[in-house]
Short mmCIF file of C-alpha atoms in Angstrom, two decimals:
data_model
loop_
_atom_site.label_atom_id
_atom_site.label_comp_id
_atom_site.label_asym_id
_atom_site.label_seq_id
_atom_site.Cartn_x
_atom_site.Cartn_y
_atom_site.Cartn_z
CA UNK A 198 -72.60 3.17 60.42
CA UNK A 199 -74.54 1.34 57.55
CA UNK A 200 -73.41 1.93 53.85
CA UNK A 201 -76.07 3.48 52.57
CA UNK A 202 -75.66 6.57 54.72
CA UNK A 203 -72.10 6.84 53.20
CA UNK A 204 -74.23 7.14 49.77
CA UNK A 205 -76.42 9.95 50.51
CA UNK A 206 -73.78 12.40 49.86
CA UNK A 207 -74.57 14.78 46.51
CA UNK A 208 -71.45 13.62 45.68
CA UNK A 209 -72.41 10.16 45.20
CA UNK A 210 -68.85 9.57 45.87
CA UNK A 211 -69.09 5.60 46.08
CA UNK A 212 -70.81 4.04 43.16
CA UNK A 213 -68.69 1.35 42.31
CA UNK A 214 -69.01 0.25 46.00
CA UNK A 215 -71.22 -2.33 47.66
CA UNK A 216 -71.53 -3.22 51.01
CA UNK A 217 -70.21 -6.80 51.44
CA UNK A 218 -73.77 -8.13 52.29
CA UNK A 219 -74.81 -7.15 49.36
CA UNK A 220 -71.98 -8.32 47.36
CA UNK A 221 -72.82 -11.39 49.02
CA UNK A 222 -76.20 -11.80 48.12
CA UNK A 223 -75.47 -10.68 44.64
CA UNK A 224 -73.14 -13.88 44.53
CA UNK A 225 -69.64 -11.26 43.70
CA UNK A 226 -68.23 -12.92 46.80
CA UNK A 227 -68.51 -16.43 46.61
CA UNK A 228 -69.69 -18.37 49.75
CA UNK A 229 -65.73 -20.04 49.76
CA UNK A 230 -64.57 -16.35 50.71
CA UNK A 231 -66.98 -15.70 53.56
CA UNK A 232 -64.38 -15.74 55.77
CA UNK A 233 -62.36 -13.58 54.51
CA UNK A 234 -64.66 -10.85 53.78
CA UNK A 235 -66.72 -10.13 57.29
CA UNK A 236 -69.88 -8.11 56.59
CA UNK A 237 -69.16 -5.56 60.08
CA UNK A 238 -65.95 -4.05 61.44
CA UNK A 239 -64.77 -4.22 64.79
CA UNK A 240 -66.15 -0.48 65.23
CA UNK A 241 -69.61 -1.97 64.17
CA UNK A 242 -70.18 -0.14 60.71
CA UNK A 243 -70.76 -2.15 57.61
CA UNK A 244 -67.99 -2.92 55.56
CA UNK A 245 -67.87 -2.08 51.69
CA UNK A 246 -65.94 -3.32 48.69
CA UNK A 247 -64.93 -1.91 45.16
CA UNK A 248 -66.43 -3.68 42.20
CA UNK A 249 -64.50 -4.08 39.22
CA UNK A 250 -64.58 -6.50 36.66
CA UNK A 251 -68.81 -5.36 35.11
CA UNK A 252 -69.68 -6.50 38.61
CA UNK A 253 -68.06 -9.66 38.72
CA UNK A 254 -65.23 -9.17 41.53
CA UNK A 255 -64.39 -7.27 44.25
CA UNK A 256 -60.68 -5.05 45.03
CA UNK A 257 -60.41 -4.33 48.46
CA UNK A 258 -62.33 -4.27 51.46
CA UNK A 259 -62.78 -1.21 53.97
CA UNK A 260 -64.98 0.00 56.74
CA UNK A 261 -67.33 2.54 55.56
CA UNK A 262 -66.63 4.31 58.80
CA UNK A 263 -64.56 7.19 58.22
CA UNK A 264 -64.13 7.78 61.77
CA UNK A 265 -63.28 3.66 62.64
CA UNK A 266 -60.95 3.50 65.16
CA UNK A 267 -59.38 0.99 63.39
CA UNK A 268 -58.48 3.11 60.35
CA UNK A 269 -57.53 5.75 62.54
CA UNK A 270 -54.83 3.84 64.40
CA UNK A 271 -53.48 2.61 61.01
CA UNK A 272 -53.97 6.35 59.53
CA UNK A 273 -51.92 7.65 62.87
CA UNK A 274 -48.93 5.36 62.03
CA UNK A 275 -48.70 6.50 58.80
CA UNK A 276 -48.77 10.43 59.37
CA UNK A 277 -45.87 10.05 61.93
CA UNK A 278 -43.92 7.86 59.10
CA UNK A 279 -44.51 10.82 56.57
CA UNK A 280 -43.65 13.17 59.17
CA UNK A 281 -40.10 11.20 59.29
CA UNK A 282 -40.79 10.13 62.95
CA UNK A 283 -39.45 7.49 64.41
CA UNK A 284 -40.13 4.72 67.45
CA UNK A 285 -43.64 5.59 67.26
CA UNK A 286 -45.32 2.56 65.47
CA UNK A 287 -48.86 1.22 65.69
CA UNK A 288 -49.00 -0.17 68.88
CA UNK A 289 -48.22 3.47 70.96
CA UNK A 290 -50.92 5.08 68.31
CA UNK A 291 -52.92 2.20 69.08
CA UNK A 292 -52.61 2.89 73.48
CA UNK A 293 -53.58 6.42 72.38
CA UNK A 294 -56.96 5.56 70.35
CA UNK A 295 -57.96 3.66 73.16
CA UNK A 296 -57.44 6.71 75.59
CA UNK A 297 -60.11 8.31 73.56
CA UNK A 298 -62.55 5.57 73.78
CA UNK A 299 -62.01 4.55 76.96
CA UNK A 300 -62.74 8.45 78.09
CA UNK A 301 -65.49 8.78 75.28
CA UNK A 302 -64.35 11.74 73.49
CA UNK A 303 -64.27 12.31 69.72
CA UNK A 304 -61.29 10.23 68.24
CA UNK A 305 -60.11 12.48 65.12
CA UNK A 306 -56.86 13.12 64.11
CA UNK A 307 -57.08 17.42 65.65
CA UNK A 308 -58.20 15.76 68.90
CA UNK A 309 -55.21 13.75 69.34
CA UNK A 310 -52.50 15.75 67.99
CA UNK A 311 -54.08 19.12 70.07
CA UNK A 312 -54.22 17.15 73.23
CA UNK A 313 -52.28 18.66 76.38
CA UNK A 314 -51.16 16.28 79.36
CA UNK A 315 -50.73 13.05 79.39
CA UNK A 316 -52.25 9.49 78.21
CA UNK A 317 -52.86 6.85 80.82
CA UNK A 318 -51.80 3.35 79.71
CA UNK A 319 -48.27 4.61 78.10
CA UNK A 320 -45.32 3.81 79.68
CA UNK A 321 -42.68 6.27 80.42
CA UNK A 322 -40.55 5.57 77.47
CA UNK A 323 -43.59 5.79 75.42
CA UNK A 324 -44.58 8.99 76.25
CA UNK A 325 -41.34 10.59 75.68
CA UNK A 326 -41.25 8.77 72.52
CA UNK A 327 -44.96 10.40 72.15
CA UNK A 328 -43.84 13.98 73.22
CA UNK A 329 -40.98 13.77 71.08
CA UNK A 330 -43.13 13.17 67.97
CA UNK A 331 -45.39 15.92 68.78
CA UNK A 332 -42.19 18.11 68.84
CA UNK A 333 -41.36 16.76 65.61
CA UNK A 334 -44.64 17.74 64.06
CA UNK A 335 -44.16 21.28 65.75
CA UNK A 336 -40.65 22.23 64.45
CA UNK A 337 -41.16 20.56 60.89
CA UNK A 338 -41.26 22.86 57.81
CA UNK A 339 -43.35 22.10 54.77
CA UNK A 340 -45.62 23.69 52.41
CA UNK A 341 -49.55 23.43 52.83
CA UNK A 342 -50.09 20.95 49.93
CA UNK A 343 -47.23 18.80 51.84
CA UNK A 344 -48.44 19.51 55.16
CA UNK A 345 -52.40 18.18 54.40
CA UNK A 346 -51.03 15.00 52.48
CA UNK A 347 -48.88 14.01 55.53
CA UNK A 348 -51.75 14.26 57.96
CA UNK A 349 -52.35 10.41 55.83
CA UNK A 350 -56.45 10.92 55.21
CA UNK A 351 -57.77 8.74 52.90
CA UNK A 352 -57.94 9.96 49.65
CA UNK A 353 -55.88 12.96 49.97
CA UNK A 354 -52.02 12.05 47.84
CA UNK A 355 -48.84 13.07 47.38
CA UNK A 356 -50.39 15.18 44.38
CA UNK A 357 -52.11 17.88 46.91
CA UNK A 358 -48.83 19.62 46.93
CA UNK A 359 -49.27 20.42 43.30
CA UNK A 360 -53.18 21.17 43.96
CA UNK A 361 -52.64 23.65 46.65
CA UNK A 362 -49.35 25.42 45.05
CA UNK A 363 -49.22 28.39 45.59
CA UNK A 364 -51.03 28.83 48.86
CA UNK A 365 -50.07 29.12 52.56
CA UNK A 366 -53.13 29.09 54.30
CA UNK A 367 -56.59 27.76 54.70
CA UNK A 368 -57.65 31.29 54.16
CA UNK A 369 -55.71 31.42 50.78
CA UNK A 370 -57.28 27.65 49.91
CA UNK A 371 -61.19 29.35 50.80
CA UNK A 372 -60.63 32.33 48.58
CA UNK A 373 -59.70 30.62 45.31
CA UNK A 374 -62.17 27.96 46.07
CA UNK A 375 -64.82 30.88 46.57
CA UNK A 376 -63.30 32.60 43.19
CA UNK A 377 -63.00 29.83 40.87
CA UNK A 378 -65.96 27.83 42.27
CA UNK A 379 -65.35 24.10 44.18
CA UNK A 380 -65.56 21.45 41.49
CA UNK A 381 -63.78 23.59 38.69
CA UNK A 382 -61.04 24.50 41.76
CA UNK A 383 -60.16 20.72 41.91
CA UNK A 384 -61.14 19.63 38.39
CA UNK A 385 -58.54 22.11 36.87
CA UNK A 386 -55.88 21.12 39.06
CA UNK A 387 -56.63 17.07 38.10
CA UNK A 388 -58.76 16.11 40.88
CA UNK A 389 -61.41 14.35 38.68
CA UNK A 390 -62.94 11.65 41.16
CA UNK A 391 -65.83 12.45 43.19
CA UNK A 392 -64.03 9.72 46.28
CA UNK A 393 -61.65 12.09 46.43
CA UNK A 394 -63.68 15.34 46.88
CA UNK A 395 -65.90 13.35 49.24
CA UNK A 396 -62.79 12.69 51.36
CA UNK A 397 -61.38 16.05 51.18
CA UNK A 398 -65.01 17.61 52.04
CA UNK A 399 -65.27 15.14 55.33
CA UNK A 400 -62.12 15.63 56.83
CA UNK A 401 -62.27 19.86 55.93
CA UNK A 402 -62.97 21.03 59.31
CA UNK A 403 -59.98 18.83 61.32
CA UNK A 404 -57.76 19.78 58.23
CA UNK A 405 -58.51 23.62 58.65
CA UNK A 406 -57.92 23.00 62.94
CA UNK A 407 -54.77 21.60 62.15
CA UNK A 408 -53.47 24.15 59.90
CA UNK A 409 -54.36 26.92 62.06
CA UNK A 410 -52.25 25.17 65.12
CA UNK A 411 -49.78 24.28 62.81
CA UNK A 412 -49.29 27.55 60.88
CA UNK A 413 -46.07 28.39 61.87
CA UNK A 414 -44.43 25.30 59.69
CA UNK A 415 -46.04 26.20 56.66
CA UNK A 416 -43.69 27.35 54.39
CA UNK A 417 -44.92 31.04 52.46
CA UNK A 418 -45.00 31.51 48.49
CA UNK A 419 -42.13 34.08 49.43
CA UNK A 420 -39.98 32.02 52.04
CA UNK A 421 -36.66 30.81 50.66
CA UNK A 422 -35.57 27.22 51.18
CA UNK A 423 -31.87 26.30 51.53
CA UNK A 424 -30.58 22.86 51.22
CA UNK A 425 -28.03 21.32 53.77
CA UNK A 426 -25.62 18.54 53.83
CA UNK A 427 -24.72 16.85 57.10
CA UNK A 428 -21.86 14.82 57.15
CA UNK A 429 -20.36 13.19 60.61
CA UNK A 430 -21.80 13.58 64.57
CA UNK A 431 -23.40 17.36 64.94
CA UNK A 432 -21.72 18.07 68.21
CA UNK A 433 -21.81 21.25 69.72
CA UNK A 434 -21.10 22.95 72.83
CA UNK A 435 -24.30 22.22 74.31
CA UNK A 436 -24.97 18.58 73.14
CA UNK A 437 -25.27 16.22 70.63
CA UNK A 438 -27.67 16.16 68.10
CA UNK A 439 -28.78 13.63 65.46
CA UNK A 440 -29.05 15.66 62.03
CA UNK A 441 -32.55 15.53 62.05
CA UNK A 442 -33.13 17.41 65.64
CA UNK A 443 -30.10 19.23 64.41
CA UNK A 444 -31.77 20.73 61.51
CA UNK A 445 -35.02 21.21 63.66
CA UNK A 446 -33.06 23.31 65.98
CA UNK A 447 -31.78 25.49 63.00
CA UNK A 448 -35.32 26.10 61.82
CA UNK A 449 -36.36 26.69 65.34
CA UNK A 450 -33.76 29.53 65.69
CA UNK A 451 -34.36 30.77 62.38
CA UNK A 452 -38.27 31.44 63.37
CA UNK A 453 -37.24 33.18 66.37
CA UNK A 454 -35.49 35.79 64.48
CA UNK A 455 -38.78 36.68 63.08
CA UNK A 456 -36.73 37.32 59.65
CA UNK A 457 -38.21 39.87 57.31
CA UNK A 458 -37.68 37.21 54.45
CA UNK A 459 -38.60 34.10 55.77
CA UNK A 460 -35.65 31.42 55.91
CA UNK A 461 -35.94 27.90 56.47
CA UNK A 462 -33.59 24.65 55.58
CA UNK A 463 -33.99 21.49 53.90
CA UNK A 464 -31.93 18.45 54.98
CA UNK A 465 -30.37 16.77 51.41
CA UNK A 466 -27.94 13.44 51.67
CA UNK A 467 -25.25 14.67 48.71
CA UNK A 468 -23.16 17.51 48.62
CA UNK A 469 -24.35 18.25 45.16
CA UNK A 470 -27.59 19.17 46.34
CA UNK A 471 -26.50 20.75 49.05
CA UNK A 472 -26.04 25.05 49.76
CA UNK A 473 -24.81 24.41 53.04
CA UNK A 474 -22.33 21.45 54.15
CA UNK A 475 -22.20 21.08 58.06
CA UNK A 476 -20.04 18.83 58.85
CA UNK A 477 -18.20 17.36 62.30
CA UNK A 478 -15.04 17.46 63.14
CA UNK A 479 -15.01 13.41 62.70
CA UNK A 480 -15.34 13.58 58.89
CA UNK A 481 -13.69 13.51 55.95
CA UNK A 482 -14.94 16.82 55.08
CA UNK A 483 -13.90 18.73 57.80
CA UNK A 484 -10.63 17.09 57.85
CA UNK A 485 -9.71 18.09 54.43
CA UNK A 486 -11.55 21.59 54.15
CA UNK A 487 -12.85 20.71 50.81
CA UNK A 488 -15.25 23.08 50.59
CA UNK A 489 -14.07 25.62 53.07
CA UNK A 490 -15.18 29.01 52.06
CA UNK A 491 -13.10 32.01 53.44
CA UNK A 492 -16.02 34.09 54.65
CA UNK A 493 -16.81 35.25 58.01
CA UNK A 494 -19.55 37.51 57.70
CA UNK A 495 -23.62 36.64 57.26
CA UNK A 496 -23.16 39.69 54.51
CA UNK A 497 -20.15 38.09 52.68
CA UNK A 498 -21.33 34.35 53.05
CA UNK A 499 -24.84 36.09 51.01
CA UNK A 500 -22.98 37.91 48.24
CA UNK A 501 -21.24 34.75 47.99
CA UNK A 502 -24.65 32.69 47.71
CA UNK A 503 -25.81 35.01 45.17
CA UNK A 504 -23.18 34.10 42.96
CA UNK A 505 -24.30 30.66 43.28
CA UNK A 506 -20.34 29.79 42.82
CA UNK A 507 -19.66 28.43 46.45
CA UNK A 508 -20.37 26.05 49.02
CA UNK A 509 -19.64 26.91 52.51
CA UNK A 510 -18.66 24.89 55.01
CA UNK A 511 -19.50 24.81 58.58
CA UNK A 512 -19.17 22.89 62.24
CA UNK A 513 -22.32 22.50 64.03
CA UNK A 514 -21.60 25.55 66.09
CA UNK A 515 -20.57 27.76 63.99
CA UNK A 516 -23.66 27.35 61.83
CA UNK A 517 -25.29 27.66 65.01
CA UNK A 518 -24.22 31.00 65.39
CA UNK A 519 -24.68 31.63 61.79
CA UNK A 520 -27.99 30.86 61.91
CA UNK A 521 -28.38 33.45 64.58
CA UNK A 522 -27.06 35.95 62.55
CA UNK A 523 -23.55 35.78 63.98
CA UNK A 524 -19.79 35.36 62.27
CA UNK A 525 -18.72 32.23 61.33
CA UNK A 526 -15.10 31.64 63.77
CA UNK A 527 -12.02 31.03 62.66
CA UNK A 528 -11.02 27.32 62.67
#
């Protein structure tokens, strides 16, 4: 991909860009700092930088590629790190690019994450390490605006939670864009630069793919979010669990109960934060009964809630079978 097809967009989204030929020609990058600024990526598209400075030096350098594979690798690490996954790292998302190119299919972030089977060239332990982070991304909970900045596109920040506030669905996004009209949509909500809305247009079709697969972890307008603090191993009658799968197999549950007001929970690290404190039978907590609430009913441990005057303490089972709309056991 040349540059100057990135600029044919109405947006004119790249202005105070120049592709690093021409920078070089226009004597920004001096001929000391050739090697360091290559005029094609690996992918074989041009590669652009920012001017800054009244056209007298350069900030960064980038493929104009949106699609690079490079980027994408890079991009791929980073969504799993937002996503809180672990053991993934760029050299598995790297194995997995390559699967795509090797095969010659369309290497976008919908494609990858919406694959079925498996990829040739990981290992064993890889792809359970790969499974496991697709299971991750399946049983997370998050709101739309949190959801689209962790897919990691360029462009697209933390501040898209604020933007899309509010809504739950790409449906909900296309109506008040349709309302309120695109550019005053965004420009109301602080989305001033045209990169931005270039970016957002672009990668619009895999973001609406993904949130359609993805739909059940997108948190509603309505859907209540409790906080809970783990403290020592979350051992249970059928296993172990680190907190994190522990709290994905509480929000799992809590789907299946197909609730009439929508329930999910939050993991927090201090009690102060915390509604719920879940704690094994190794820690301090649990040991001294701090916080033990005498409550055995989902009704009575509610009424309590609402009173906002008591935390409630719980092992891992029984807020297992609280979760599942059980009584909390004696203990």
């Amino acid at each position: 991909m040349l540059f100057e097809e990135l600029k044919k967009s109405q947006l004119q989204p790249f202005q105070d860009f120049l592709s690093v030929k021409k920078a070089k020609e226009l004597n920004i990058i001096p001929d000391d700092y050739d090697v360091y600024f290559k005029e094609f990526c690996e992918c074989g598209s041009e590669r652009m930088v920012r001017v800054a400075g009244n056209g007298t030096s350069v900030t960064g350098v980038t493929c104009c590629n949106l699609h690079c594979y490079k980027k994408i690798v890079y991009q791929l690490d980073e969504l799993f790190k937002r996503f809180s996954v672990k053991g993934v790292g760029p050299a598995i998302c790297s194995k997995v690019v390559w699967f795509f190119i090797d095969h010659n299919e369309t290497i976008t972030f919908s494609n990858i994450l919406l694959k079925s089977g498996r990829y040739n060239g990981l290992s064993g332990a890889e792809e359970q390490i790969w499974a496991t982070a697709l299971e991750t991304i399946n049983t997370s909970r998050q709101t739309m605006g949190e959801f689209i900045y962790k897919l990691s596109y360029p462009g697209i920040g933390k501040k898209f939670d604020d933007i899309f506030s509010g809504l739950s669905s790409i449906d909900d996004l296309a109506s008040s864009i349709q309302k309120e009209g695109f550019l005053h949509f965004f420009s109301s909500r602080g989305v001033k630069s045209f990169t931005t809305l270039y970016y957002f247009l672009e990668y619009l079709p895999e973001i609406s793919q993904l949130l359609e697969h993805y739909n059940h972890t997108i948190l509603t307008s309505t859907e209540k979010v409790y906080t809970v603090c783990m403290t020592g191993k979350m051992e249970t009658v059928a296993g172990r669990y680190t907190k994190r799968d522990f709290i994905m197999q509480c929000n799992s549950l809590l789907l299946s109960r197909n609730l009439a007001e929508p329930i999910s929970l939050k993991q927090v690290d201090s009690v102060p934060q915390a509604m719920f404190i879940v704690a094994g039978s190794d820690s301090v907590a649990a040991k001294t009964k701090k916080y033990l609430a005498a409550v055995k009913k989902e009704n009575e441990i509610k009424n309590q809630l609402k009173k906002n005057d008591l935390k409630i303490l719980f092992s891992p089972d029984d807020f297992l079978a609280f979760i599942l709309g059980g009584e909390k056991r004696d203990g």
